[in-house]
C-alpha positions as semicolon CSV with decimal commas, in nm:
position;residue;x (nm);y (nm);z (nm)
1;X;0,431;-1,960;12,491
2;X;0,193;-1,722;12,661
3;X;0,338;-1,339;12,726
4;X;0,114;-1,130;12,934
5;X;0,164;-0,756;13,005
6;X;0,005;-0,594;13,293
7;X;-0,024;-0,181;13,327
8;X;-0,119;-0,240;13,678
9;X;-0,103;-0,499;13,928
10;X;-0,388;-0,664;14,186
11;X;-0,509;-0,378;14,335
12;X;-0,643;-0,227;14,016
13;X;-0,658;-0,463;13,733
14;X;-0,866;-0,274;13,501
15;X;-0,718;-0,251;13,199
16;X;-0,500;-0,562;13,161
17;X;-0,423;-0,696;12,831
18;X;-0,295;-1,064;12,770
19;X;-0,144;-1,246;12,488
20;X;-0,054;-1,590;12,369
21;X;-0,196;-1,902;12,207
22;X;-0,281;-1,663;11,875
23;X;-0,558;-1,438;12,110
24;X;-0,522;-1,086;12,222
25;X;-0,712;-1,033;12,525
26;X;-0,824;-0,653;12,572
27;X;-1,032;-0,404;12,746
28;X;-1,374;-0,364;12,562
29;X;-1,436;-0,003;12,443
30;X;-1,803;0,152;12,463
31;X;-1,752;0,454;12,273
32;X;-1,604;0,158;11,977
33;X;-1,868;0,124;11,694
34;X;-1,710;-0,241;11,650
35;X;-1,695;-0,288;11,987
36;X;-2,061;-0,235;12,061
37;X;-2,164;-0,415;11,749
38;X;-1,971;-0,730;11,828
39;X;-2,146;-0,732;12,238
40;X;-2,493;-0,655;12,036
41;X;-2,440;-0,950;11,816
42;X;-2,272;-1,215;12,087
43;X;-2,590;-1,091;12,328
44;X;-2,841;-1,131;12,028
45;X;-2,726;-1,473;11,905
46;X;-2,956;-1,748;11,912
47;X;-2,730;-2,005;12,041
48;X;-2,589;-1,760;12,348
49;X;-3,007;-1,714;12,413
50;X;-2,983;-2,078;12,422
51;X;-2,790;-2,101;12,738
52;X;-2,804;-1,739;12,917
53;X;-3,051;-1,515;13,003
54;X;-2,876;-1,229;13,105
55;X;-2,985;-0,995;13,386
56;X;-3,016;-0,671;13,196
57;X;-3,101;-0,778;12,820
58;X;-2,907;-0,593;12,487
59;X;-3,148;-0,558;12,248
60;X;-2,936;-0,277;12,033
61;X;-2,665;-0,066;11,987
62;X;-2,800;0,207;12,227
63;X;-2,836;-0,082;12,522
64;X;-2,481;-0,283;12,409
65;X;-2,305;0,048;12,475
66;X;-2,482;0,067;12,825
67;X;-2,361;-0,262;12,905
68;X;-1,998;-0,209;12,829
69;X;-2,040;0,091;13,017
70;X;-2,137;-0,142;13,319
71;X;-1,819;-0,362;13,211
72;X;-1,612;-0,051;13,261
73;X;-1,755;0,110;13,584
74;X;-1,710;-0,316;13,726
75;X;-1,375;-0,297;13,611
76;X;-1,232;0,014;13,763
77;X;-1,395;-0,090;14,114
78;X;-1,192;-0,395;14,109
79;X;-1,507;-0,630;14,086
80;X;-1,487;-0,773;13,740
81;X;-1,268;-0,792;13,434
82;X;-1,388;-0,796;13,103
83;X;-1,182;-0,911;12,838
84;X;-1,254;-0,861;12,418
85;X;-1,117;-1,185;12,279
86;X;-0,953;-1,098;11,915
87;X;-0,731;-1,285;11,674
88;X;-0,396;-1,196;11,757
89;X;-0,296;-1,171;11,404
90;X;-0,582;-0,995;11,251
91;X;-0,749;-0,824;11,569
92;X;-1,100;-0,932;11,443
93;X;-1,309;-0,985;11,717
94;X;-1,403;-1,334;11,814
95;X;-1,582;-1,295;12,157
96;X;-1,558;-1,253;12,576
97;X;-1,437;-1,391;12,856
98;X;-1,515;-1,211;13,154
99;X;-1,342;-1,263;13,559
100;X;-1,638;-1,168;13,756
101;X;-1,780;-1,142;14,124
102;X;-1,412;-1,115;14,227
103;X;-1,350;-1,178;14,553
104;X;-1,024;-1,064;14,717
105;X;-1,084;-1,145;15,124
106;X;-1,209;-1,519;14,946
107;X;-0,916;-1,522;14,678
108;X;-1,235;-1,606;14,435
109;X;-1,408;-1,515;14,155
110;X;-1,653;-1,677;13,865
111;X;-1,538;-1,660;13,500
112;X;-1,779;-1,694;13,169
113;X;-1,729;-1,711;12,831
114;X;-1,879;-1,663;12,497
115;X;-1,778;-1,694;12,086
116;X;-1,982;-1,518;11,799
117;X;-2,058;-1,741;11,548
118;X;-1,807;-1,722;11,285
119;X;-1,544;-1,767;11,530
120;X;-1,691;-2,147;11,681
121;X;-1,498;-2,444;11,585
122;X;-1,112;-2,293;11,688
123;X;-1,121;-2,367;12,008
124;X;-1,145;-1,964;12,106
125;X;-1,335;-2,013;12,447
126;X;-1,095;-2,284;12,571
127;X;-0,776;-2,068;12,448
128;X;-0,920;-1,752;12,605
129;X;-0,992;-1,945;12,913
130;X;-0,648;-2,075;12,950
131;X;-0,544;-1,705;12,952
132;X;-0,764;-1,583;13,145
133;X;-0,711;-1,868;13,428
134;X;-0,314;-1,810;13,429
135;X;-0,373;-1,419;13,483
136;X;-0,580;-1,452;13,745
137;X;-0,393;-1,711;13,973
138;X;-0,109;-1,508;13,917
139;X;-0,179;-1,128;13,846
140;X;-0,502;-1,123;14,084
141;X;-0,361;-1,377;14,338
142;X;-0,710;-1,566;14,322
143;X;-0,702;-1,918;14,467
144;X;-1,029;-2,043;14,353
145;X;-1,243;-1,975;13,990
146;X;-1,565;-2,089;13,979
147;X;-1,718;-2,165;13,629
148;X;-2,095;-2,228;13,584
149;X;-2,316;-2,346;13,297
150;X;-2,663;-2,473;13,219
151;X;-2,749;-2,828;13,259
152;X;-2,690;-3,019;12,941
153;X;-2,459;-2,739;12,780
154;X;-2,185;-3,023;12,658
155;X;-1,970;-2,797;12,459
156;X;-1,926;-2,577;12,755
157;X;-1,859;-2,850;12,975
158;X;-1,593;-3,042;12,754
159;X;-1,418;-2,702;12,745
160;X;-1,436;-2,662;13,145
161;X;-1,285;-3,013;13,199
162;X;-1,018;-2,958;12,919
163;X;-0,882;-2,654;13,094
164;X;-0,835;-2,779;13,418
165;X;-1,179;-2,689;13,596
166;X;-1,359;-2,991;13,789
167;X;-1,676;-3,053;13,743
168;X;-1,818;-3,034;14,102
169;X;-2,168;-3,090;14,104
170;X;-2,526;-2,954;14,032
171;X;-2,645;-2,631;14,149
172;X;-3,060;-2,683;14,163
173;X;-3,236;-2,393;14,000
174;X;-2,960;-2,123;13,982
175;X;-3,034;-1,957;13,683
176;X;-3,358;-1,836;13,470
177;X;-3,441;-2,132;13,177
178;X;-3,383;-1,948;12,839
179;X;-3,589;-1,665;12,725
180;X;-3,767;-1,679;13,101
181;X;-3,736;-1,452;13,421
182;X;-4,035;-1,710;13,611
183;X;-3,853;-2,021;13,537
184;X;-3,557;-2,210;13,653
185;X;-3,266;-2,459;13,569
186;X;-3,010;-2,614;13,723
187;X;-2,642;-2,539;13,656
188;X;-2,342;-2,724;13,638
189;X;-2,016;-2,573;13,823
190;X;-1,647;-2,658;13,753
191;X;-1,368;-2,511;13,965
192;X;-1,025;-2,488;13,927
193;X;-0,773;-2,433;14,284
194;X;-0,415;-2,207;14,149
195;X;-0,292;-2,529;14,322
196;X;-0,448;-2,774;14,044
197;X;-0,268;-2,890;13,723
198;X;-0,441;-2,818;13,411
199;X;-0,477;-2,984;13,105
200;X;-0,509;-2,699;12,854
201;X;-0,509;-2,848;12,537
202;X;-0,777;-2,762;12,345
């Protein structure tokens, strides 16, 4: 059964924090030593290279703090919500999931995910996305959630489908190719309506 507690509702969702499914979903910390280490090493590993490319690279501890900082500054405008994805048992840190590019005159908004290393194999993204899916349709109101991914990413993709989010065609050179700021790749985007059923087994 999934509980989720809320300090605030839509107009400033923040901080939220959810639970269920064995996951704590939190608000990432910058000032955190852990915190920072565990965005350095999900930004630094070779398989999240792979398949993003992100805008503003985090290359160490000083530039992982700078990005949570971003995180932070997105989430108390009410753009974005960044969630640290931890065992709910243990707390150890297992990844992200991030509601971004929220949209509240659209009811939309894109969602991403990823899991350090240690943690692949449990199901974490699709778990976290369940989570984050339910809170949105019902704590943000959102009607639509976008979810995007490069071109022959398959474990992505099987995750997408198994949580409910369509796969709804091809978008033709919408993000850099790995490792490249000159070079493009298509992208695959899912969506899930808050009117849709889901299948959320992982």
């Amino acid at each position: 059964m999934t509980h989720i507690r809320e300090r605030s509702r839509p107009s400033t969702p923040a901080r939220p924090e959810l639970h269920g499914d064995g996951l704590s979903l939190g608000p990432w910390d910058p000032e955190s030593d852990a915190h920072a280490e565990a965005w350095l090493r999900g930004h630094t590993d070779p398989e999240f290279l792979r398949w993003n490319t992100p805008l503003v690279p985090v290359t160490d501890r000083d530039s992982a703090r700078a990005s949570l900082r971003s995180k932070a500054r997105q989430a108390a405008e009410g753009s974005a919500v960044s969630f640290r994805v931890a065992d709910a048992d243990t707390g150890t840190i297992l990844g992200h999931i991030g509601v971004d590019l929220i949209d509240r005159s659209m009811r939309c908004a894109r969602v991403g995910y990823w899991v350090l290393p240690e943690a692949r194999g449990r199901h974490v993204a699709g778990r976290a996305l369940a989570l984050a899916a339910h809170w949105a349709f019902t704590d943000l109101d959102l009607h639509r959630l976008e979810l995007g991914h490069a071109r022959g990413h398959e474990a992505s993709c099987r995750i997408a489908e198994r949580c409910g989010f369509r796969a709804e065609g091809t978008l033709r050179g919408a993000m850099w190719e790995a490792g490249a700021r000159d070079a493009f790749r298509d992208v695959h985007l899912h969506a899930r309506l808050a009117t849709d059923e889901a299948d959320t087994a992982p």
